[in-house]
Amino acid sequence: MPRKKKGKNQSEPSDPTSPPIEPSQLSHSAPMSTSVRQSTSVDVMSTSVSPPSTKKTAWSRGGGRLLAQALHGITPATRRDDDLLSSQGPDRRSKEEVEEYVERPSPSTEMGARRRMIQLANDDEVGNLAKKPIASVTQKPGRPITIFTNHFLFEAKQQTIYQYMVDFWPEVEKKGLKRKLLEEHRDVLGAFTFDGAMLFLQKQIGDIELIQKASAEGQQPIRIGIKFTNEISKAAPLQLYNTTLKNILRLLKLKLIGRNYFDPSRSIRIERHDVELWPGYFTAINPNDRGIALVADVAHKVLRTDTVLDFLHRLQGTLHRGWKDMVHQQLIGQIVLTRYNNRTYRIDDLAWDMNPHSTFQKRSGEQMSYQKYYSLSYGKNISVMDQPLLVHRHKTKGRPDEIIYLIPELCSMTGITDDMRADFHVMQDISHHTRVPPDVRADELQKFIANTTRNPEVAKELAQWGFQISSEMMQVPGRVFAPETIIFGKNKRVTVNPETEEWSNVSKQSHVLSSNPLKLWILVHTYKNRALAQDFAFNVGKAGSAIGFSIGPPQFLELKDDRKNSFLEVIKRGVSKETEFVAVILPNSQADRYDGIKQICCLELPVPSQCILAKNLSNPKKVMSVCQNIIRQINCKMGGELWMVDVPLKKAMIIGVDVYHDTLTKGQSVCGFSASMNQTFTKYFTPVCFQVFKLKSS
């Protein structure tokens, strides 16, 4: 891959195509699902399935039961599907949709600490919650069941592992090439696992230097320095387990895209929508209270069969004037796939002054055009010579950015566009393949484990380290609780249907538990969205009265343009000490504008705020549903309560803590804290603090 170095290392810009827009800005949101924990220290499962023979599902769902479930040892699952969102709103969740969104736990390597729920109460009361009766709770509430998890026992024999640090001179960048160079010296190293920097061996070789002869005339020989760092006599480290697992996935001919591995040989083409799906797996090896387990789940990568060049031509043909600006808005931050090597790249810029005839300097010093390079290296013939080049900035910690230039004609688009998400038929056809029911998911995972034992190369890789993966899914005991009762305002009680576990339609017709009247608020919008703003003010007032939330008319603040500074200036002028709320209708999801608005409303002029995308208010059939969702968020931000459930545990506080470690700013972490402030667990105190650690010099 041709690369050019940039002089200064820069931090990666935020993705303007997917800023942290609030849920109310979307016409739909992912349904909340739950997963069962056996203990607070172990992620027991990410997909709950019953034995394949019975084909029944033991499932815990329903946001209204979330609090009670948390108190009984059930915590929210984490959704990690970046490429697929439901086309239906939260008011139309089907059983299959909820099952689709129960995803796998975060891998141990993911940046940032996991969110944990900590319950503060009397130790005896908490420790014996499942044993002694509390209030009207019976001795053992719920119906006992056996839950099959997506965990497979990973066994390893006790042995001594030797750990080494590896360096290459001259420097070698690609991990695959490093591994290939080490393979040439297997007679010296024996069985080994290599993660790109750390080498694990079963024998001690001390500190040595290996010489790899030049493969072509004029190239330098490569020196490989291997330095002993540690001896591990107890259980092998998780790093070794997960590196071996990645080797196994490569031996199974799976392709790494992002963090997951996918199988292009089983691709599913949906011709009518120019979409292709690659089935694959999420995998990680983590400890739990039964030992070490392989956690696996099915995943799908959504690819598009059209190229970036096709996309450029469509925009140029549609817009004519200003199409280049639109290209920047639409493409910057997008992920593309180069099918000639099955790698993904983030588009950071476009080089309009370059084309396939442009040249770059190879390591040998030879000048070569991109057209000739792709023809000789990959056998790809480029047909359009006036296309610009895509720019990807490859970031390596502690080193200058490297610039990689890509040919639009050879890059496939990935992910789902907003237009595709809004198309019911597209989402229906995609979800037919991606929404996998639990019994099918279990069968798919067991086939995956079976493939690891049938493949001779995989079997050899496992045997040389003494590793073994169980073919049986781990089982945990569970209980199905009785349907929860949701309590709304005016003491209205609704028992949730255990089949659908859906109560959002009832909540739209029920008064909120409590509310504070909203009288003085401002609504910021552009002149183009004047009609949308007026309709929005009318609809939120109408929807608010239906649930007992009094909302008065807003003060309209209209902008002549949609520049970021225009929004910020009018908010600063419009907000006073009496302002209770700020609502902003945004023309698009521009990240820096959203960030600027939140900085003013959260830090400079503290006032509750809500941003709404204009496109979500433009559909007359869905606008009332969107407004109903928005007013419920506004009510919470104003200190109101939507509903509650009866919690048998009294005199307790629920605390949530999360810590984010910024890799670009060493020594600084951000701690988020949340604690319940009343007996019904509907009001919370949520401060945020920055933690700075100063390293002492010796």
XYZ file of C-alpha atoms in Angstrom:
698
model
C 0.000 0.000 0.000
C 1.576 3.328 -1.010
C 2.093 5.626 1.944
C 3.394 9.137 2.415
C 4.491 10.509 5.769
C 3.054 13.629 7.297
C 5.300 15.833 9.356
C 3.241 16.218 12.518
C 1.167 13.804 14.503
C -2.414 14.954 14.830
C -5.251 13.649 16.889
C -8.039 11.931 14.987
C -10.897 14.300 14.183
C -14.366 13.508 15.406
C -16.717 11.755 13.035
C -19.040 14.425 11.614
C -21.373 11.816 10.204
C -22.280 10.432 13.582
C -21.994 13.048 16.341
C -23.260 12.324 19.819
C -26.794 13.407 18.964
C -29.344 12.673 21.645
C -31.922 9.897 21.289
C -34.668 12.429 20.734
C -33.000 13.520 17.523
C -33.645 10.135 15.994
C -36.999 8.928 14.800
C -36.195 5.667 16.532
C -33.875 4.333 19.196
C -32.457 0.930 19.969
C -34.708 -0.961 22.373
C -33.284 -1.665 25.781
C -32.495 -5.280 26.430
C -31.119 -7.132 29.398
C -28.748 -9.979 29.995
C -28.412 -12.290 32.969
C -25.478 -12.256 35.361
C -24.659 -15.098 37.676
C -22.539 -12.820 39.840
C -21.604 -9.141 39.828
C -18.010 -9.924 38.862
C -18.612 -11.959 35.707
C -20.409 -11.279 32.450
C -22.277 -14.554 32.262
C -23.949 -13.995 28.947
C -24.745 -11.653 26.150
C -27.351 -13.819 24.455
C -29.776 -15.863 26.518
C -30.836 -19.088 24.865
C -32.421 -22.263 26.078
C -31.316 -25.759 25.055
C -31.511 -26.225 21.282
C -33.607 -29.326 21.809
C -36.465 -27.420 23.470
C -36.222 -24.334 21.211
C -37.574 -22.176 24.025
C -36.156 -18.851 25.088
C -35.456 -17.674 28.587
C -35.434 -13.937 28.021
C -35.340 -10.893 30.280
C -36.627 -7.790 28.563
C -38.449 -4.565 29.240
C -37.105 -1.200 30.353
C -39.863 -0.936 32.985
C -38.420 -3.961 34.749
C -34.858 -2.714 34.517
C -34.576 -1.480 38.094
C -36.116 -4.567 39.673
C -33.957 -6.757 37.461
C -30.828 -4.866 38.509
C -31.657 -5.477 42.151
C -32.044 -9.185 41.448
C -28.691 -9.450 39.657
C -29.598 -8.541 36.076
C -27.794 -5.742 34.266
C -28.178 -4.041 30.877
C -26.463 -5.625 27.900
C -24.184 -3.637 25.651
C -25.131 -3.223 21.997
C -22.118 -3.203 19.665
C -23.667 -3.297 16.211
C -22.366 -0.170 14.436
C -23.813 -0.924 11.056
C -27.475 -1.750 11.671
C -30.270 0.135 13.398
C -33.895 -0.836 13.550
C -36.150 0.907 11.063
C -38.954 0.926 13.590
C -39.298 3.271 16.502
C -39.251 2.271 20.145
C -43.031 2.180 20.103
C -43.048 -0.779 17.729
C -40.553 -3.196 19.219
C -41.125 -6.745 18.176
C -39.833 -9.785 20.012
C -37.271 -10.357 17.257
C -36.035 -6.766 17.491
C -35.351 -7.070 21.187
C -33.507 -10.333 20.633
C -31.407 -8.756 17.877
C -30.233 -5.986 20.149
C -29.026 -8.261 22.904
C -25.394 -8.283 21.881
C -22.089 -9.524 23.166
C -20.135 -8.004 26.042
C -17.329 -5.533 25.356
C -13.937 -7.208 24.755
C -11.320 -6.790 27.425
C -9.237 -4.626 25.099
C -11.893 -1.994 24.546
C -10.900 1.490 25.705
C -12.640 2.662 28.810
C -13.763 0.814 31.910
C -16.957 -1.200 31.946
C -19.987 0.326 33.552
C -20.773 -1.299 36.852
C -23.809 -1.159 39.098
C -22.995 -0.925 42.793
C -25.737 -1.369 45.362
C -25.194 0.206 48.767
C -27.212 -1.341 51.577
C -26.734 -3.504 54.627
C -24.275 -6.294 53.766
C -26.492 -9.018 55.187
C -29.533 -7.632 53.403
C -27.758 -7.552 50.033
C -25.823 -10.781 50.441
C -28.912 -12.756 51.376
C -31.328 -11.037 49.016
C -32.095 -14.294 47.207
C -32.402 -16.228 50.486
C -34.448 -14.220 52.970
C -37.870 -12.679 52.310
C -38.121 -8.920 51.856
C -41.536 -7.330 52.282
C -43.983 -9.425 50.252
C -41.319 -11.212 48.199
C -41.465 -15.020 48.568
C -38.508 -17.142 49.588
C -37.428 -17.814 45.996
C -39.249 -15.528 43.572
C -39.763 -16.549 39.979
C -39.830 -19.801 38.065
C -36.452 -21.609 37.895
C -35.002 -22.301 34.449
C -31.670 -23.329 32.950
C -30.061 -20.735 30.696
C -27.597 -21.659 27.973
C -24.967 -18.946 27.501
C -22.633 -18.038 24.669
C -19.611 -18.989 26.820
C -17.475 -22.052 26.064
C -14.978 -23.370 28.614
C -11.380 -22.758 27.509
C -8.930 -25.187 29.109
C -5.137 -24.825 29.187
C -2.555 -27.150 30.669
C -0.173 -25.816 33.290
C 3.145 -24.940 31.671
C 5.916 -22.363 31.760
C 5.561 -19.618 29.144
C 8.470 -17.362 28.197
C 7.696 -13.819 27.101
C 9.959 -11.778 24.787
C 9.995 -8.294 23.289
C 10.707 -8.173 19.533
C 12.278 -5.307 17.561
C 13.040 -5.051 13.834
C 15.827 -3.068 12.130
C 15.041 -1.425 9.792
C 11.576 -0.942 11.223
C 8.783 -3.152 9.873
C 5.285 -1.651 10.094
C 2.902 -4.425 9.057
C 2.093 -7.016 11.697
C 1.552 -9.679 9.034
C 5.026 -9.118 7.610
C 6.562 -9.284 11.093
C 4.869 -12.621 11.699
C 6.042 -13.911 8.321
C 9.652 -12.972 9.121
C 9.456 -14.825 12.431
C 8.002 -17.877 10.672
C 11.283 -18.137 8.738
C 13.035 -18.885 12.048
C 10.627 -21.435 13.494
C 13.494 -23.923 13.773
C 15.025 -21.624 16.396
C 11.843 -20.387 18.042
C 9.703 -23.513 17.983
C 5.989 -23.036 18.626
C 5.258 -19.337 19.111
C 2.483 -16.770 19.281
C 3.131 -13.163 18.266
C 0.841 -10.150 18.756
C 2.918 -7.587 16.858
C 5.270 -6.649 19.685
C 5.274 -9.462 22.255
C 6.466 -12.999 21.504
C 5.399 -16.026 23.570
C 7.505 -19.211 23.462
C 7.465 -22.576 25.196
C 11.227 -22.644 25.579
C 13.871 -20.256 26.849
C 16.239 -18.917 24.199
C 17.702 -15.910 26.035
C 18.426 -12.634 24.229
C 19.260 -13.314 20.587
C 19.443 -11.525 17.257
C 18.273 -13.124 14.016
C 19.216 -11.988 10.520
C 16.712 -12.173 7.688
C 18.457 -11.985 4.331
C 17.232 -9.486 1.749
C 14.556 -10.953 -0.517
C 15.423 -8.729 -3.486
C 18.503 -7.077 -4.883
C 19.154 -3.654 -3.393
C 17.166 -4.320 -0.198
C 18.743 -4.332 3.243
C 18.801 -7.473 5.398
C 16.436 -7.274 8.373
C 17.771 -7.781 11.900
C 15.332 -9.209 14.450
C 16.152 -8.524 18.091
C 14.492 -10.828 20.651
C 14.833 -9.859 24.317
C 13.599 -11.933 27.251
C 11.182 -10.028 29.534
C 9.249 -12.443 31.741
C 8.676 -16.040 32.764
C 5.098 -17.087 33.444
C 4.918 -20.320 35.430
C 1.255 -20.183 36.430
C -1.747 -19.830 34.111
C -0.862 -18.298 30.756
C -1.867 -14.627 30.312
C -5.093 -13.605 28.610
C -2.953 -11.831 26.021
C -1.595 -15.196 24.889
C -5.063 -16.760 24.805
C -6.555 -13.945 22.719
C -3.567 -13.776 20.360
C -3.884 -17.520 19.770
C -7.602 -17.052 19.170
C -6.867 -14.465 16.481
C -4.466 -16.919 14.834
C -7.252 -19.521 14.839
C -9.679 -17.127 13.171
C -7.089 -16.368 10.479
C -6.543 -20.084 9.910
C -10.304 -20.411 9.391
C -9.925 -17.874 6.525
C -11.943 -15.195 8.318
C -11.209 -11.544 7.551
C -10.697 -8.897 10.215
C -12.880 -5.808 9.713
C -12.840 -3.413 12.619
C -12.692 -5.577 15.753
C -14.587 -8.612 14.460
C -13.846 -11.383 11.990
C -16.097 -12.102 8.995
C -16.377 -14.825 6.368
C -16.480 -13.401 2.800
C -17.018 -16.890 1.377
C -20.504 -16.920 2.957
C -21.478 -13.438 1.809
C -25.170 -12.741 1.255
C -26.018 -10.375 -1.595
C -29.220 -8.350 -1.547
C -29.227 -7.263 -5.177
C -32.271 -5.006 -5.107
C -30.605 -2.704 -2.564
C -26.927 -2.962 -3.656
C -26.080 -4.434 -0.253
C -23.910 -7.352 0.760
C -23.767 -8.983 4.205
C -20.742 -10.791 5.563
C -21.567 -13.128 8.451
C -18.955 -13.392 11.153
C -18.255 -13.587 14.845
C -17.402 -11.510 17.848
C -14.931 -13.424 20.023
C -12.943 -12.844 23.203
C -11.413 -14.990 25.920
C -12.137 -13.741 29.423
C -12.099 -15.174 32.951
C -15.241 -15.938 34.907
C -15.966 -17.695 38.187
C -15.738 -21.096 36.502
C -12.360 -20.485 34.906
C -11.431 -19.157 31.479
C -14.136 -18.998 28.808
C -14.366 -18.214 25.107
C -17.170 -15.692 24.598
C -18.613 -15.744 21.086
C -21.552 -14.210 19.276
C -22.707 -13.964 15.697
C -22.186 -10.650 13.912
C -22.856 -9.228 10.465
C -20.993 -6.608 8.475
C -23.103 -4.544 6.110
C -21.253 -3.721 2.901
C -22.458 -1.903 -0.151
C -21.748 -3.115 -3.651
C -21.422 0.431 -5.014
C -18.003 2.086 -5.031
C -16.988 5.525 -3.801
C -16.642 6.544 -7.455
C -20.292 5.602 -8.053
C -21.212 7.747 -5.064
C -19.212 10.717 -6.435
C -20.891 10.434 -9.820
C -24.369 10.348 -8.239
C -23.709 13.501 -6.231
C -22.198 15.312 -9.201
C -25.144 14.402 -11.387
C -27.678 15.487 -8.775
C -26.212 18.727 -7.440
C -23.980 20.132 -10.211
C -23.094 23.239 -8.142
C -21.543 22.817 -4.710
C -21.301 19.066 -5.077
C -17.716 18.992 -3.780
C -18.798 20.530 -0.478
C -21.500 17.896 -0.194
C -18.924 15.178 -0.943
C -16.879 16.357 2.036
C -19.930 16.354 4.306
C -21.029 12.894 3.177
C -17.673 11.093 2.900
C -15.386 12.442 5.627
C -15.446 9.958 8.478
C -16.963 7.130 6.425
C -15.412 3.656 6.470
C -14.593 2.078 3.107
C -13.493 -1.443 2.194
C -10.749 -2.211 -0.329
C -11.772 -5.595 -1.674
C -8.374 -6.352 -3.185
C -7.014 -6.883 0.360
C -10.230 -6.874 2.453
C -9.074 -3.970 4.611
C -11.089 -1.076 5.933
C -10.007 2.568 6.035
C -11.504 5.738 7.435
C -11.737 8.585 4.920
C -10.086 11.647 6.484
C -9.908 13.902 3.419
C -10.027 14.039 -0.383
C -7.053 15.016 -2.543
C -8.734 16.871 -5.422
C -5.344 17.837 -6.879
C -4.302 14.189 -7.308
C -5.492 11.349 -9.557
C -4.400 7.786 -10.502
C -1.635 9.265 -12.719
C -0.026 10.865 -9.631
C 3.191 9.232 -8.483
C 4.752 8.243 -5.179
C 8.218 7.101 -4.177
C 8.722 3.440 -3.302
C 11.157 2.306 -0.627
C 13.649 1.487 -3.355
C 13.544 5.137 -4.479
C 11.639 4.373 -7.709
C 8.817 6.724 -8.723
C 5.612 4.891 -9.662
C 2.085 6.017 -10.529
C -0.862 4.740 -8.503
C -2.366 3.308 -11.674
C 0.728 1.186 -12.313
C 1.075 0.219 -8.656
C -2.446 -1.212 -8.361
C -2.091 -2.950 -11.714
C 1.180 -4.680 -10.786
C 0.414 -5.371 -7.120
C -3.248 -6.383 -7.290
C -4.066 -6.813 -10.971
C -6.596 -3.965 -10.815
C -7.097 -1.826 -13.913
C -8.343 1.710 -13.222
C -10.755 2.985 -15.870
C -11.386 6.611 -14.781
C -8.293 8.803 -14.641
C -9.803 12.103 -13.490
C -11.070 10.830 -10.137
C -9.597 12.399 -6.975
C -7.794 10.270 -4.397
C -9.105 9.449 -0.952
C -6.880 10.278 2.029
C -6.497 8.032 5.065
C -4.266 9.141 7.948
C -2.767 6.085 9.576
C -2.096 6.942 13.202
C 0.568 5.187 15.222
C 1.128 6.099 18.843
C 4.256 8.222 19.279
C 4.911 8.513 15.539
C 3.989 10.976 12.791
C 0.854 10.274 10.774
C 1.266 8.275 7.598
C -0.827 9.241 4.598
C -2.381 6.423 2.570
C -3.969 7.354 -0.759
C -6.844 5.230 -2.028
C -8.569 5.009 -5.419
C -12.354 5.683 -5.165
C -13.009 3.188 -7.970
C -11.424 0.405 -5.875
C -13.157 1.286 -2.572
C -16.557 -0.079 -1.588
C -18.885 1.849 0.696
C -19.798 0.249 4.027
C -22.575 0.707 6.527
C -26.145 1.890 6.117
C -27.020 5.400 4.998
C -29.785 7.495 6.564
C -31.853 7.011 3.408
C -31.493 3.245 3.739
C -32.518 3.359 7.393
C -35.600 5.349 6.437
C -36.554 2.770 3.790
C -38.715 0.122 5.440
C -38.131 -2.418 2.639
C -34.332 -2.117 2.869
C -34.315 -2.591 6.624
C -36.783 -5.450 6.409
C -34.637 -7.330 3.871
C -31.467 -6.771 5.905
C -33.047 -7.693 9.239
C -34.290 -10.949 7.716
C -30.652 -12.101 7.825
C -29.280 -10.194 10.818
C -31.983 -10.728 13.443
C -31.009 -14.193 14.514
C -33.328 -15.927 17.027
C -31.641 -17.513 20.054
C -31.962 -21.160 18.953
C -30.460 -20.408 15.527
C -27.766 -18.292 17.187
C -26.884 -21.201 19.459
C -26.664 -23.605 16.504
C -24.439 -21.159 14.614
C -22.052 -20.807 17.546
C -21.812 -24.563 18.042
C -20.992 -24.970 14.339
C -18.259 -22.356 14.756
C -16.740 -24.265 17.690
C -17.021 -27.531 15.731
C -15.084 -25.970 12.831
C -12.184 -25.195 15.154
C -11.845 -28.892 16.038
C -12.272 -30.221 12.485
C -9.714 -27.900 10.890
C -6.267 -29.634 10.975
C -4.311 -26.369 11.156
C -6.451 -25.082 14.021
C -6.179 -28.392 15.845
C -2.389 -28.203 15.512
C -2.313 -24.604 16.797
C -4.352 -25.551 19.874
C -2.439 -28.778 20.519
C 1.001 -27.142 20.477
C -0.068 -24.915 23.370
C -2.157 -27.515 25.182
C -5.366 -25.516 24.701
C -8.824 -27.051 24.385
C -12.200 -25.435 23.681
C -15.300 -27.162 25.020
C -18.046 -27.882 22.490
C -20.752 -27.422 25.124
C -22.295 -24.065 25.961
C -21.953 -23.028 29.586
C -25.192 -23.228 31.583
C -26.330 -21.018 34.445
C -29.412 -21.244 36.648
C -31.939 -18.467 36.173
C -35.437 -17.433 37.120
C -38.342 -15.935 35.198
C -39.937 -13.239 37.335
C -43.599 -12.385 37.376
C -44.678 -9.517 35.079
C -43.812 -6.109 36.508
C -46.405 -3.455 37.282
C -45.661 0.042 35.987
C -46.987 2.901 38.126
C -47.876 6.160 36.325
C -49.337 9.419 37.557
C -52.730 9.465 39.297
C -51.779 6.021 40.670
C -52.509 4.326 37.346
C -51.077 0.805 37.377
C -50.367 -1.240 34.267
C -49.138 -4.829 34.365
C -46.728 -5.501 31.514
C -47.703 -8.227 29.066
C -45.041 -10.940 29.534
C -45.244 -11.876 25.848
C -44.560 -8.438 24.368
C -43.194 -6.601 27.453
C -44.133 -3.317 25.809
C -45.843 -0.387 27.483
C -44.779 2.662 25.479
C -48.231 3.047 23.898
C -49.797 3.027 27.368
C -47.289 5.641 28.563
C -48.416 8.039 25.829
C -51.959 7.923 27.226
C -50.974 8.065 30.914
C -49.991 10.996 33.089
C -46.371 11.168 34.161
C -45.575 10.491 37.801
C -44.528 14.106 38.375
C -43.685 17.172 36.286
C -42.610 20.786 36.584
C -44.480 23.216 34.287
C -42.359 24.579 31.443
C -43.192 28.243 30.965
C -40.086 30.159 29.866
C -38.178 28.368 27.120
C -36.599 29.276 23.794
C -36.726 27.436 20.463
C -33.795 28.095 18.096
C -34.174 27.348 14.379
C -33.138 28.551 10.932
C -35.479 30.483 8.679
C -35.783 27.423 6.449
C -37.175 25.433 9.375
C -39.652 28.098 10.539
C -42.688 25.963 9.720
C -41.186 22.915 11.426
C -40.488 24.995 14.551
C -44.060 26.284 14.729
C -45.513 22.806 14.260
C -43.095 21.415 16.852
C -44.139 24.001 19.466
C -47.814 23.169 18.859
C -47.277 19.395 18.923
C -45.202 19.322 22.131
C -47.840 21.443 23.861
C -50.568 19.069 22.719
C -48.601 15.936 23.613
C -47.573 17.408 26.975
C -51.152 18.106 28.041
C -52.048 14.470 27.296
C -49.550 13.233 29.916
C -50.016 15.978 32.505
C -46.947 18.024 31.534
C -47.810 21.695 31.059
C -45.743 23.313 28.287
C -46.259 26.963 27.393
C -45.450 28.634 24.053
C -41.720 29.182 23.419
C -39.781 32.274 22.426
C -38.794 31.673 18.795
C -35.211 32.673 17.870
C -34.722 32.512 14.110
C -31.374 32.383 12.275
C -30.635 33.619 8.775
C -28.049 30.894 8.158
C -26.985 27.559 9.641
C -23.413 28.449 10.596
C -22.151 27.143 13.935
C -21.337 30.620 15.270
C -24.825 31.880 14.402
C -26.380 29.223 16.634
C -23.972 29.903 19.477
C -24.403 33.689 19.366
C -28.210 33.618 19.359
C -28.268 31.153 22.293
C -25.920 33.386 24.303
C -28.134 36.406 23.613
C -31.409 34.577 24.211
C -30.643 32.742 27.459
C -31.385 34.712 30.633
C -31.592 33.850 34.330
C -35.299 33.095 33.897
C -34.816 30.697 30.940
C -35.904 27.207 31.949
C -35.080 25.270 28.800
C -33.422 25.573 25.379
C -34.574 23.541 22.363
C -32.608 23.678 19.100
C -33.724 22.359 15.718
C -30.576 21.403 13.794
C -30.511 21.275 9.969
C -28.055 18.341 9.997
C -25.862 16.275 12.308
C -22.766 18.478 12.216
C -20.657 17.440 15.195
C -18.845 20.699 16.016
C -22.096 22.671 16.047
C -23.715 20.193 18.433
C -20.638 20.202 20.671
C -20.613 24.003 20.761
C -24.288 24.169 21.759
C -23.803 21.641 24.552
C -20.703 23.457 25.814
C -22.690 26.664 26.212
C -25.771 25.021 27.753
C -23.808 22.740 30.090
C -20.846 24.922 31.099
C -21.075 28.593 30.175
C -24.814 29.230 30.702
C -26.076 26.133 32.534
C -29.596 25.379 31.338
C -31.299 22.097 30.294
C -31.228 21.699 26.515
C -32.459 19.428 23.756
C -31.238 19.156 20.147
C -33.535 17.785 17.462
C -32.696 16.967 13.844
C -34.985 18.768 11.414
C -35.437 15.661 9.268
C -37.078 13.864 12.203
C -39.778 16.535 12.337
C -40.451 16.590 8.596
C -42.516 13.392 8.341
C -46.161 14.240 9.206
C -46.930 10.580 9.967
C -44.173 10.259 12.571
C -43.857 13.785 13.946
C -46.307 13.267 16.827
C -44.509 10.093 17.936
C -41.186 11.981 17.830
C -42.640 14.855 19.865
C -44.045 12.442 22.456
C -40.589 10.958 22.930
C -39.005 14.409 23.153
C -41.362 15.760 25.822
C -40.666 12.759 28.018
C -36.953 13.554 27.811
C -37.650 17.218 28.509
C -39.738 16.261 31.531
C -36.851 14.243 32.954
C -34.353 17.040 32.281
C -36.693 19.423 34.104
C -36.649 17.174 37.176
C -39.882 15.291 36.508
C -40.547 11.561 36.766
C -42.140 9.411 34.065
C -43.087 6.235 35.919
C -41.854 3.892 38.611
C -41.956 0.267 39.700
C -42.435 -1.240 43.140
C -39.025 -2.188 44.541
C -39.166 -4.420 47.623
C -35.705 -3.341 48.805
C -35.938 -0.244 51.015
C -33.356 2.133 52.472
C -31.029 1.506 49.537
C -29.081 3.625 47.097
C -28.099 2.587 43.575
C -24.805 3.991 42.321
C -23.370 3.890 38.821
C -19.698 4.682 38.146
C -17.795 4.856 34.867
C -14.238 5.971 34.133
C -12.899 6.977 30.722
C -9.141 7.044 30.111
C -8.124 9.326 27.257
C -5.263 7.765 25.296
C -4.340 11.111 23.725
C -4.099 12.914 27.080
C -1.953 10.763 29.316
C -2.444 11.056 33.045
C -6.027 12.330 32.802
C -9.242 10.399 33.268
C -12.897 11.405 33.375
C -15.065 9.881 36.090
C -18.837 9.801 35.740
C -20.919 9.138 38.841
C -24.655 8.681 39.350
C -26.571 7.916 42.549
C -30.278 7.534 43.290
C -31.708 10.177 45.621
C -35.134 8.819 46.598
C -36.882 5.630 47.673
C -38.458 5.062 44.240
C -35.128 5.300 42.373
C -36.463 7.963 39.984
C -34.216 10.912 40.893
C -30.439 10.885 40.526
C -27.433 12.998 41.396
C -24.915 12.974 38.524
C -21.610 14.854 38.894
C -18.599 14.485 36.580
C -15.002 15.008 37.646
C -11.605 15.035 35.929
C -8.841 13.035 37.530
C -5.255 14.095 36.831
C -2.397 11.818 37.821
C 1.071 13.331 38.024
C 3.938 10.926 37.559
C 6.727 11.466 40.085
C 10.222 11.497 38.675
C 12.643 9.193 40.436
